[in-house]
Coordinates of C-alpha atoms and ligand atoms in Angstrom, one line a residue:
X8 CA -103.2 -40.1 -27.0
X9 CA -105.1 -43.2 -28.1
X10 CA -102.8 -45.9 -29.3
X11 CA -102.5 -46.1 -33.0
X12 CA -103.4 -49.3 -34.8
X13 CA -100.4 -51.3 -35.9
X14 CA -99.9 -52.2 -39.6
X15 CA -100.5 -55.9 -40.3
X16 CA -98.6 -57.5 -43.2
X17 CA -100.2 -60.5 -44.8
X18 CA -97.4 -62.5 -46.3
X19 CA -95.9 -66.0 -46.1
X20 CA -92.7 -64.1 -45.2
X21 CA -94.0 -62.8 -41.9
X22 CA -95.0 -64.5 -38.7
X23 CA -96.6 -62.5 -36.0
X24 CA -95.6 -64.7 -33.0
X25 CA -96.7 -64.1 -29.5
X26 CA -93.3 -62.9 -28.5
X27 CA -91.7 -61.7 -31.7
X28 CA -92.4 -60.7 -35.3
X29 CA -90.3 -62.9 -37.6
X30 CA -89.7 -61.7 -41.1
X31 CA -87.8 -63.0 -44.1
X32 CA -86.4 -60.4 -46.5
X33 CA -84.1 -60.3 -49.4
X34 CA -81.1 -58.0 -48.8
X35 CA -79.7 -56.8 -52.1
X36 CA -76.4 -55.0 -52.5
X37 CA -74.0 -54.4 -55.4
X38 CA -70.3 -55.3 -55.2
X39 CA -68.3 -52.9 -57.3
X40 CA -64.7 -53.3 -58.5
X41 CA -62.8 -50.5 -60.2
X42 CA -60.6 -51.4 -63.1
X43 CA -59.0 -48.1 -64.2
X44 CA -61.9 -46.0 -65.3
X45 CA -64.2 -49.0 -65.6
X46 CA -66.4 -50.3 -62.8
X47 CA -67.5 -53.9 -62.8
X48 CA -70.6 -54.6 -60.6
X49 CA -71.8 -57.9 -59.2
X50 CA -75.3 -57.9 -57.7
X51 CA -75.4 -59.7 -54.3
X52 CA -78.5 -61.2 -52.8
X53 CA -78.9 -62.6 -49.3
X54 CA -81.9 -63.9 -47.6
X55 CA -82.2 -62.6 -44.0
X56 CA -84.4 -63.3 -41.1
X57 CA -85.3 -60.3 -39.0
X58 CA -86.6 -60.8 -35.5
X59 CA -88.4 -58.0 -33.6
X60 CA -89.5 -58.6 -30.0
X61 CA -93.0 -57.3 -29.9
X62 CA -93.3 -55.9 -26.4
X63 CA -91.4 -52.6 -25.9
X64 CA -89.4 -52.4 -22.7
X65 CA -90.7 -50.5 -19.8
X66 CA -88.2 -47.7 -20.4
X67 CA -86.9 -44.7 -18.5
X68 CA -84.7 -41.9 -19.8
X69 CA -82.1 -40.3 -17.6
X70 CA -81.0 -36.9 -18.9
X71 CA -77.6 -35.6 -18.0
X72 CA -78.3 -31.8 -17.9
X73 CA -81.9 -32.4 -16.9
X74 CA -82.4 -28.8 -15.8
X75 CA -81.1 -27.3 -19.0
X76 CA -83.2 -26.0 -21.9
X77 CA -83.5 -29.3 -23.7
X78 CA -84.0 -31.3 -20.5
X79 CA -86.8 -29.1 -19.1
X80 CA -88.5 -28.8 -22.5
X81 CA -88.5 -32.5 -23.1
X82 CA -89.8 -33.2 -19.6
X83 CA -92.6 -30.6 -20.0
X84 CA -93.5 -32.0 -23.4
X85 CA -93.8 -35.5 -21.9
X86 CA -96.0 -34.2 -19.1
X87 CA -98.1 -32.0 -21.3
X88 CA -98.8 -34.7 -23.9
X89 CA -99.6 -37.3 -21.2
X90 CA -102.1 -34.9 -19.7
X91 CA -103.5 -33.8 -23.1
X92 CA -102.7 -30.2 -22.0
X93 CA -104.6 -27.3 -23.6
X94 CA -103.7 -23.7 -23.0
X95 CA -104.6 -20.3 -24.2
X96 CA -102.2 -18.3 -26.4
X97 CA -102.7 -15.0 -28.2
X98 CA -103.5 -17.0 -31.3
X99 CA -106.1 -19.1 -29.6
X100 CA -106.1 -22.5 -27.8
X101 CA -103.2 -24.7 -28.3
X102 CA -102.9 -28.4 -27.5
X103 CA -99.9 -30.4 -26.6
X104 CA -98.4 -32.3 -29.5
X105 CA -95.2 -33.8 -30.7
X106 CA -94.5 -31.7 -33.8
X107 CA -90.9 -32.3 -34.9
X108 CA -90.8 -35.9 -33.8
X109 CA -90.0 -38.5 -36.5
X110 CA -91.6 -41.3 -34.5
X111 CA -94.7 -39.5 -33.3
X112 CA -95.5 -37.0 -36.1
X113 CA -94.0 -38.4 -39.4
X114 CA -95.3 -40.9 -41.9
X115 CA -93.8 -43.3 -44.4
X116 CA -95.1 -44.5 -47.6
X117 CA -96.3 -48.1 -47.1
X118 CA -97.6 -48.9 -50.5
X119 CA -100.6 -48.3 -52.8
X120 CA -104.3 -49.0 -52.5
X121 CA -106.3 -50.8 -55.2
X122 CA -106.8 -47.5 -57.0
X123 CA -103.1 -46.9 -57.2
X124 CA -103.0 -44.1 -54.6
X125 CA -100.1 -43.9 -52.2
X126 CA -100.9 -45.1 -48.6
X127 CA -98.9 -43.4 -45.8
X128 CA -98.8 -44.5 -42.2
X129 CA -97.3 -43.2 -39.1
X130 CA -93.7 -44.5 -38.6
X131 CA -94.6 -45.9 -35.1
X132 CA -97.3 -48.1 -36.5
X133 CA -94.9 -50.4 -38.4
X134 CA -93.8 -52.2 -35.3
X135 CA -94.6 -51.7 -31.6
X136 CA -92.7 -48.8 -30.2
X137 CA -92.6 -47.2 -26.7
X138 CA -95.4 -44.8 -26.2
X139 CA -94.1 -41.5 -24.9
X140 CA -96.9 -41.4 -22.3
X141 CA -95.3 -44.5 -20.7
X142 CA -91.7 -43.0 -20.7
X143 CA -90.3 -42.3 -17.2
X144 CA -87.8 -39.5 -16.9
X145 CA -85.1 -38.6 -14.3
X146 CA -81.6 -37.1 -14.5
X147 CA -78.7 -35.2 -13.1
X148 CA -77.7 -31.5 -13.3
X149 CA -74.9 -29.5 -11.8
X150 CA -77.6 -26.9 -10.9
X151 CA -79.9 -28.1 -8.1
X152 CA -82.9 -26.0 -9.2
X153 CA -86.1 -28.1 -9.4
X154 CA -87.6 -28.3 -12.9
X155 CA -90.2 -25.6 -12.3
X156 CA -87.5 -23.0 -11.4
X157 CA -85.2 -24.3 -14.1
X158 CA -87.9 -23.9 -16.8
X159 CA -88.5 -20.3 -15.6
X160 CA -84.8 -19.6 -15.8
X161 CA -84.6 -21.2 -19.3
X162 CA -87.3 -19.0 -20.8
X163 CA -88.4 -21.5 -23.4
X164 CA -92.0 -22.5 -22.4
X165 CA -95.1 -20.3 -22.6
X166 CA -96.0 -18.9 -19.2
X167 CA -99.3 -20.7 -19.4
X168 CA -97.6 -24.0 -19.9
X169 CA -95.2 -23.3 -17.1
X170 CA -98.1 -22.6 -14.8
X171 CA -100.1 -25.6 -15.8
X172 CA -97.2 -27.9 -15.2
X173 CA -95.7 -26.1 -12.2
X174 CA -96.8 -28.5 -9.5
X175 CA -95.5 -31.5 -11.4
X176 CA -92.2 -29.9 -12.4
X177 CA -91.6 -28.7 -8.9
X178 CA -91.4 -32.3 -7.7
X179 CA -88.6 -33.1 -10.1
X180 CA -85.2 -32.3 -8.8
X181 CA -82.0 -33.3 -10.6
X182 CA -79.6 -35.7 -8.9
X183 CA -76.2 -34.3 -8.0
X184 CA -73.9 -34.4 -11.0
X185 CA -70.3 -35.5 -11.8
X186 CA -68.6 -32.4 -13.1
X187 CA -65.2 -31.9 -14.6
X188 CA -65.2 -28.1 -14.9
X189 CA -62.0 -28.1 -17.0
X190 CA -64.1 -29.4 -20.0
X191 CA -66.6 -26.6 -20.2
X192 CA -66.6 -22.8 -20.2
X193 CA -65.5 -21.1 -16.9
X194 CA -68.9 -19.3 -16.8
X195 CA -70.7 -22.6 -16.1
X196 CA -69.2 -22.7 -12.7
X197 CA -71.7 -20.1 -11.5
X198 CA -74.6 -22.7 -11.6
X199 CA -72.7 -25.6 -10.2
X200 CA -74.2 -26.1 -6.8
X201 CA -75.3 -29.7 -7.0
X202 CA -72.2 -31.8 -7.4
X203 CA -71.1 -35.2 -6.4
X204 CA -68.3 -35.3 -3.9
X205 CA -65.5 -37.9 -3.8
X206 CA -63.0 -39.3 -6.3
X207 CA -63.7 -40.0 -9.9
X208 CA -64.1 -43.7 -9.1
X209 CA -66.5 -42.9 -6.3
X210 CA -68.5 -40.7 -8.6
X211 CA -68.7 -43.4 -11.1
X212 CA -70.1 -45.7 -8.5
X213 CA -72.7 -43.0 -7.5
X214 CA -73.8 -42.6 -11.1
X215 CA -74.2 -46.4 -11.4
X216 CA -76.3 -46.4 -8.1
X217 CA -78.4 -43.6 -9.4
X218 CA -79.3 -45.7 -12.5
X219 CA -80.1 -48.7 -10.4
X220 CA -82.2 -46.6 -8.1
X221 CA -84.2 -45.1 -10.9
X222 CA -84.7 -48.5 -12.5
X223 CA -85.9 -50.0 -9.3
X224 CA -88.1 -47.2 -8.1
X225 CA -90.0 -47.0 -11.4
X226 CA -89.9 -50.8 -12.0
X227 CA -88.1 -50.3 -15.4
X228 CA -86.5 -53.0 -17.5
X229 CA -84.4 -50.6 -19.6
X230 CA -82.8 -47.2 -19.0
X231 CA -81.5 -45.0 -21.7
X232 CA -79.0 -42.3 -20.6
X233 CA -78.8 -39.1 -22.7
X234 CA -76.1 -36.5 -22.5
X235 CA -77.9 -33.2 -23.1
X236 CA -75.6 -31.3 -20.8
X237 CA -73.1 -28.6 -21.9
X238 CA -70.8 -29.1 -24.8
X239 CA -67.4 -30.1 -23.6
X240 CA -64.0 -29.5 -25.1
X241 CA -62.5 -32.6 -26.8
X242 CA -60.6 -35.0 -24.5
X243 CA -57.1 -35.9 -25.5
X244 CA -56.9 -39.4 -26.9
X245 CA -53.7 -41.0 -26.0
X246 CA -52.3 -44.5 -25.2
X247 CA -52.6 -45.4 -21.6
X248 CA -55.4 -42.9 -21.0
X249 CA -58.4 -43.9 -23.0
X250 CA -57.2 -45.9 -26.0
X251 CA -58.6 -49.2 -24.6
X252 CA -61.4 -50.1 -22.3
X253 CA -59.0 -51.3 -19.5
X254 CA -56.9 -48.1 -19.8
X255 CA -60.0 -46.0 -19.5
X256 CA -61.2 -47.8 -16.4
X257 CA -57.7 -47.5 -14.9
X258 CA -57.7 -43.8 -15.7
X259 CA -61.0 -43.4 -13.8
X260 CA -59.6 -45.4 -10.9
X261 CA -56.6 -43.2 -10.6
X262 CA -58.7 -40.0 -11.0
X263 CA -57.0 -38.9 -14.2
X264 CA -58.0 -35.2 -14.9
X265 CA -58.4 -35.9 -18.6
X266 CA -61.5 -38.1 -18.2
X267 CA -64.4 -35.9 -19.2
X268 CA -67.7 -35.9 -17.3
X269 CA -69.5 -37.1 -20.4
X270 CA -67.2 -40.1 -20.7
X271 CA -67.7 -40.9 -17.0
X272 CA -71.5 -41.0 -17.5
X273 CA -71.1 -43.1 -20.6
X274 CA -68.9 -45.6 -18.7
X275 CA -71.5 -45.7 -15.9
X276 CA -74.2 -46.4 -18.4
X277 CA -72.3 -49.1 -20.2
X278 CA -71.4 -50.8 -17.0
X279 CA -75.1 -50.8 -16.0
X280 CA -76.1 -52.2 -19.4
X281 CA -77.8 -49.0 -20.5
X282 CA -77.9 -47.4 -24.0
X283 CA -76.0 -44.1 -23.9
X284 CA -76.8 -41.2 -26.3
X285 CA -74.4 -38.3 -26.7
X286 CA -76.5 -35.2 -27.7
X287 CA -73.5 -32.9 -27.8
X288 CA -70.5 -32.7 -30.1
X289 CA -67.5 -33.6 -27.9
X290 CA -65.6 -36.9 -28.3
X291 CA -67.3 -38.7 -25.3
X292 CA -66.8 -42.0 -27.1
X293 CA -63.1 -42.2 -26.9
X294 CA -61.8 -45.5 -28.2
X295 CA -61.8 -47.1 -24.8
X296 CA -65.4 -46.2 -24.3
X297 CA -66.4 -47.7 -27.6
X298 CA -64.5 -50.9 -26.7
X299 CA -66.2 -51.0 -23.3
X300 CA -69.7 -50.7 -25.0
X301 CA -68.8 -53.6 -27.3
X302 CA -67.5 -55.7 -24.5
X303 CA -70.8 -55.2 -22.6
X304 CA -73.0 -55.5 -25.7
X305 CA -74.7 -52.1 -25.0
X306 CA -75.6 -49.5 -27.6
X307 CA -74.1 -46.1 -27.9
X308 CA -75.3 -43.3 -30.2
X309 CA -73.5 -40.0 -31.1
X310 CA -72.8 -37.3 -31.7
X311 CA -74.7 -34.0 -31.3
X312 CA -78.3 -33.5 -32.0
X313 CA -79.1 -32.5 -35.6
X314 CA -81.8 -29.8 -35.3
X315 CA -81.8 -26.9 -37.6
X316 CA -78.9 -25.5 -39.6
X317 CA -77.0 -28.8 -40.0
X318 CA -80.2 -30.7 -41.0
X319 CA -80.9 -28.1 -43.7
X320 CA -77.2 -28.2 -44.8
X321 CA -77.2 -32.0 -45.2
X322 CA -80.3 -31.6 -47.4
X323 CA -79.2 -28.6 -49.4
X324 CA -75.7 -29.8 -50.2
X325 CA -77.0 -33.2 -51.1
X326 CA -79.5 -31.5 -53.5
X327 CA -76.9 -29.3 -55.1
X328 CA -74.2 -31.9 -55.5
X329 CA -76.9 -34.4 -56.6
X330 CA -78.0 -32.0 -59.3
X331 CA -74.5 -31.6 -60.6
X332 CA -74.1 -28.1 -59.2
X333 CA -70.8 -27.4 -57.4
X334 CA -71.0 -25.7 -54.0
X335 CA -67.7 -23.8 -53.5
X336 CA -68.3 -21.9 -50.4
X337 CA -70.6 -22.6 -47.4
X338 CA -70.6 -20.0 -44.6
X339 CA -72.8 -20.4 -41.5
X340 CA -73.3 -17.8 -38.9
X341 CA -75.2 -18.5 -35.7
X342 CA -76.1 -16.4 -32.7
X343 CA -78.0 -17.5 -29.7
X344 CA -78.5 -16.3 -26.2
X345 CA -79.2 -19.4 -24.1
X346 CA -76.9 -21.1 -21.7
X347 CA -75.6 -23.4 -24.5
X348 CA -74.5 -20.2 -26.4
X349 CA -72.9 -18.9 -23.2
X350 CA -70.9 -22.1 -22.8
X351 CA -70.0 -22.1 -26.5
X352 CA -68.5 -18.6 -26.1
X353 CA -65.3 -20.2 -24.8
X354 CA -62.9 -21.2 -27.7
X355 CA -62.3 -24.8 -26.5
X356 CA -66.0 -25.7 -26.4
X357 CA -66.8 -23.8 -29.6
X358 CA -64.2 -25.8 -31.3
X359 CA -66.1 -29.1 -30.5
X360 CA -69.2 -27.6 -32.1
X361 CA -67.3 -26.3 -35.1
X362 CA -65.9 -29.7 -35.8
X363 CA -69.3 -31.5 -35.6
X364 CA -70.9 -28.9 -37.8
X365 CA -68.1 -28.8 -40.4
X366 CA -67.8 -32.5 -41.3
X367 CA -71.4 -32.7 -42.4
X368 CA -70.8 -32.2 -46.1
X369 CA -67.7 -34.4 -46.5
X370 CA -69.3 -37.6 -47.8
X371 CA -71.6 -35.7 -50.2
X372 CA -68.6 -33.9 -51.6
X373 CA -66.7 -37.1 -52.0
X374 CA -69.6 -38.8 -53.7
X375 CA -69.2 -36.7 -56.9
X376 CA -65.7 -37.0 -58.5
X377 CA -67.0 -35.1 -61.6
X378 CA -67.3 -31.9 -59.5
X379 CA -64.5 -32.3 -57.0
X380 CA -60.9 -33.5 -57.6
X381 CA -59.5 -35.8 -54.9
X382 CA -58.9 -33.7 -51.8
X383 CA -60.9 -30.7 -53.2
X384 CA -63.5 -29.3 -50.8
X385 CA -65.7 -26.3 -50.7
X386 CA -64.6 -23.5 -48.3
X387 CA -66.7 -24.2 -45.2
X388 CA -66.8 -21.8 -42.2
X389 CA -68.9 -21.9 -39.1
X390 CA -69.3 -18.9 -36.7
X391 CA -71.2 -19.0 -33.4
X392 CA -71.7 -15.9 -31.3
X393 CA -73.4 -15.4 -27.9
X394 CA -76.1 -12.7 -27.9
X395 CA -78.0 -12.9 -24.6
X396 CA -81.1 -11.0 -25.8
X397 CA -82.2 -13.6 -28.3
X398 CA -82.4 -16.3 -25.6
X399 CA -83.2 -19.7 -26.9
X400 CA -84.5 -18.3 -30.2
X401 CA -81.4 -19.1 -32.2
X402 CA -80.6 -17.4 -35.5
X403 CA -78.8 -19.3 -38.1
X404 CA -77.7 -17.6 -41.4
X405 CA -76.2 -19.6 -44.1
X406 CA -74.8 -18.6 -47.5
X407 CA -74.2 -21.3 -50.1
X408 CA -72.3 -20.2 -53.2
X409 CA -72.1 -22.7 -56.1
X410 CA -70.6 -22.7 -59.6
X411 CA -73.0 -23.1 -62.5
X412 CA -72.8 -23.5 -66.3
X413 CA -70.5 -21.0 -68.0
X414 CA -68.8 -20.0 -64.8
X415 CA -72.1 -18.6 -63.4
X416 CA -72.5 -18.2 -59.6
X417 CA -75.5 -19.4 -57.7
X418 CA -76.0 -18.0 -54.2
X419 CA -78.5 -19.1 -51.7
X420 CA -78.9 -17.1 -48.4
X421 CA -81.0 -18.7 -45.7
X422 CA -82.2 -17.2 -42.5
X423 CA -83.4 -19.6 -39.9
X424 CA -85.0 -18.5 -36.6
X425 CA -86.5 -20.7 -33.9
X426 CA -86.4 -21.9 -30.4
X427 CA -83.6 -24.4 -30.4
X428 CA -84.9 -26.5 -27.6
X429 CA -88.3 -26.9 -29.3
X430 CA -86.5 -28.6 -32.1
X431 CA -84.2 -30.6 -29.9
X432 CA -86.8 -32.0 -27.4
X433 CA -88.7 -34.1 -30.0
X434 CA -85.3 -35.4 -31.3
X435 CA -84.4 -36.5 -27.8
X436 CA -87.6 -38.4 -27.6
X437 CA -87.0 -40.0 -31.0
X438 CA -83.5 -41.1 -30.0
X439 CA -84.9 -42.8 -26.9
X440 CA -87.8 -44.4 -28.7
X441 CA -85.7 -45.6 -31.6
X442 CA -82.8 -46.8 -29.4
X443 CA -85.3 -48.9 -27.4
X444 CA -86.7 -50.3 -30.7
X445 CA -83.2 -51.1 -31.9
X446 CA -82.6 -53.1 -28.7
X447 CA -85.4 -55.5 -29.8
X448 CA -84.3 -56.2 -33.4
X449 CA -81.9 -58.9 -34.4
X450 CA -80.8 -60.6 -37.7
X451 CA -79.5 -63.9 -39.0
X452 CA -79.0 -65.5 -42.4
X453 CA -82.2 -67.3 -43.6
X454 CA -82.2 -70.9 -42.6
X455 CA -79.3 -70.5 -40.2
X456 CA -79.5 -72.2 -36.8
X457 CA -77.1 -69.7 -35.3
X458 CA -78.3 -67.1 -32.8
X459 CA -79.8 -63.9 -34.0
X460 CA -77.3 -61.0 -34.0
X461 CA -78.3 -57.6 -32.7
X462 CA -77.3 -54.2 -34.1
X463 CA -73.6 -53.3 -33.6
X464 CA -72.9 -51.5 -30.3
X465 CA -72.3 -48.3 -32.3
X466 CA -75.8 -47.6 -33.4
X467 CA -75.3 -45.9 -36.8
X468 CA -79.0 -46.4 -37.7
X469 CA -79.8 -43.3 -35.7
X470 CA -77.5 -41.0 -37.8
X471 CA -80.6 -39.1 -39.0
X472 CA -80.9 -37.6 -35.6
X473 CA -77.3 -36.6 -35.0
X474 CA -74.9 -34.1 -36.6
X475 CA -71.7 -36.1 -36.6
X476 CA -72.8 -39.7 -36.8
X477 CA -70.7 -42.1 -34.9
X478 CA -70.4 -45.3 -36.9
X479 CA -68.5 -48.6 -36.3
X480 CA -64.8 -48.4 -37.0
X481 CA -63.8 -48.5 -40.7
X482 CA -67.4 -48.1 -41.9
X483 CA -68.6 -45.1 -43.9
X484 CA -70.4 -42.1 -42.4
X485 CA -73.6 -41.2 -44.2
X486 CA -74.6 -37.5 -43.8
X487 CA -77.2 -37.2 -46.5
X488 CA -80.5 -36.8 -44.6
X489 CA -82.5 -38.6 -47.2
X490 CA -80.3 -41.6 -47.1
X491 CA -80.4 -41.6 -43.3
X492 CA -84.1 -41.4 -43.2
X493 CA -84.5 -44.1 -45.9
X494 CA -82.3 -46.4 -43.8
X495 CA -84.7 -46.1 -40.8
X496 CA -87.7 -46.6 -43.1
X497 CA -86.2 -49.6 -44.7
X498 CA -85.3 -51.2 -41.4
X499 CA -88.8 -50.8 -40.3
X500 CA -90.1 -52.3 -43.5
X501 CA -87.7 -55.2 -43.2
X502 CA -89.0 -55.9 -39.7
X503 CA -92.4 -56.8 -41.2
X504 CA -91.0 -58.5 -44.4
X505 CA -91.4 -55.6 -46.8
X506 CA -88.8 -54.7 -49.4
X507 CA -87.3 -51.2 -49.4
X508 CA -89.4 -48.7 -51.3
X509 CA -87.9 -48.6 -54.8
X510 CA -89.9 -45.5 -55.9
X511 CA -90.1 -47.0 -59.3
X512 CA -93.9 -46.6 -59.5
X513 CA -94.0 -48.5 -62.8
X514 CA -97.8 -48.9 -62.3
X515 CA -98.1 -45.3 -63.3
X516 CA -95.3 -45.1 -65.9
X517 CA -95.8 -47.8 -68.5
X518 CA -98.1 -47.4 -71.5
Ligands
NAI613 P1 -78.3 -25.9 -21.4 O1 -77.0 -25.2 -21.1 O2 -79.6 -25.1 -21.3 O3 -78.4 -27.2 -20.6 C1 -77.3 -28.0 -20.2 C2 -77.5 -28.4 -18.8 O4 -76.4 -29.2 -18.4 C3 -77.4 -27.2 -17.8 O5 -78.6 -27.2 -17.0 C4 -76.1 -27.5 -17.0 O6 -76.3 -27.0 -15.7 C5 -76.0 -29.0 -17.1 N1 -74.7 -29.6 -16.9 C6 -73.5 -29.1 -17.3 N2 -72.5 -30.0 -17.0 C7 -73.1 -31.1 -16.4 C8 -72.7 -32.3 -15.9 N3 -71.4 -32.6 -15.9 N4 -73.6 -33.1 -15.4 C9 -74.9 -32.8 -15.3 N5 -75.4 -31.7 -15.8 C10 -74.5 -30.8 -16.4 O7 -78.1 -26.4 -22.9 P2 -79.2 -27.0 -23.9 O8 -79.7 -25.9 -24.8 O9 -80.2 -27.7 -23.2 O10 -78.3 -27.9 -24.8 C11 -77.7 -29.1 -24.3 C12 -76.7 -29.6 -25.2 O11 -77.3 -30.1 -26.4 C13 -75.6 -28.7 -25.6 O12 -74.3 -29.3 -25.6 C14 -75.9 -28.3 -26.9 O13 -74.8 -27.9 -27.7 C15 -76.6 -29.6 -27.4 N6 -77.4 -29.3 -28.6 C16 -78.5 -28.6 -28.5 C17 -79.3 -28.3 -29.6 C18 -80.6 -27.5 -29.5 O14 -81.2 -27.3 -30.5 N7 -81.0 -27.1 -28.3 C19 -78.9 -28.8 -30.9 C20 -77.8 -29.6 -30.9 C21 -77.1 -29.9 -29.8

């Protein structure tokens, strides 16, 4: 794909330097104090400087679970887009694209032209971002199948696509994996033929060497590690095991069986200075792991990719509650027939998924005290069943029942069918692209001589892309999809000295 032209802002508040874009912005918030029923608000204004390094890192993604549905689909999409692949389908010719990707296929409203018409630009033209065509990929899997065979097994990609990419996919073979079988369904053991030997501590060393090896072979200056392997059960969190960074490292050293594979990969990534993204629901980021990331100043992002049902839920419930309608019951049924579904058929892994899917409406419900009394909550049930025949084409059926005026009932029933991995692969790309972008942005107070401060290790900015956003301790979780997207847009705007879009449009509203 030809590179897109970058937006250029002409303003005394922006300097496009050789190395970095330096922007000055006003950050406005409102400090609220409750006094009984009354609320007293004090507007707060701060001038900030935002610094964005212009040159993206030469970045590589290492996928844990590379041979899985998401891993093979993302890899195939990268190869197909790089080659500008075209193939025949029964509906005619199709060309590789990045539909479903926020960074590659979505736009934001920049402003208005002289005639008062909205001007929209691709998100990735606001500031320089990694071009997917330049992204290197590597990874681990407990199954040693090369990616051609893995893609055939996964039954996601069109046969024509598999054929066109076969030679390239065949060359890609996952590295042997660290695997703690006690954390996934017993049925996953059948594919585990590509495992690291040795103690947990030795495996940690091997994972670290793998990261260094990839970095060196591909001459990379940044590696992002993404967990897109099976959903694990939650790890126990207890003092002496994983409550602090030192205790977690000690638990790895003594080979404690309660250290999950995903936490082991996360620790390896942090120790190698890499960003780690958790695409599954389990509590990979136990307190000790979060502390370790903070200690090493690396970024972590979690948890669980937000693809279909949860994305829609975070929009619908936001809309209903925002409209003053009271959702009282939300019931979600899923059935799917891919390996993810097979793994989720065990109660302990299902529970992780259930928790990550269930919490998504909490902040929206809490936002409206007119509808819900303290502690009141809609009934919210999530069911997931494994049905092999439907393969990767997941079915999600949701019923939302709400209360209306005069005790009326409002029921929405939604049926959602699509290949799960085709939704997930663009999200994985976005996570890597945006995580890399975040590594180049820093802030300080205007006029300060202090060093610029990067984003917190726990990268809450990427909440838009994950079901159960991990945020820094004692900070609020935002689940509303619109607010999450607005946050990304507004950060991009701030990087080039633009105020958040107020949507006032007074130009069109005054007489
Ligand atoms: P998958 O089962 O096809 O792929 C997972 C891969 O991980 C398998 O190839 C497996 O062999 C490998 N694996 C398991 N344990 C491993 C370990 N310790 N080290 C290295 N590799 C390991 O599953 P899929 O569909 O690709 O999903 C991956 C994860 O993403 C799942 O946890 C799923 O819940 C999550 N997810 C997927 C979404 C989607 O839309 N596809 C949406 C949200 C989350």
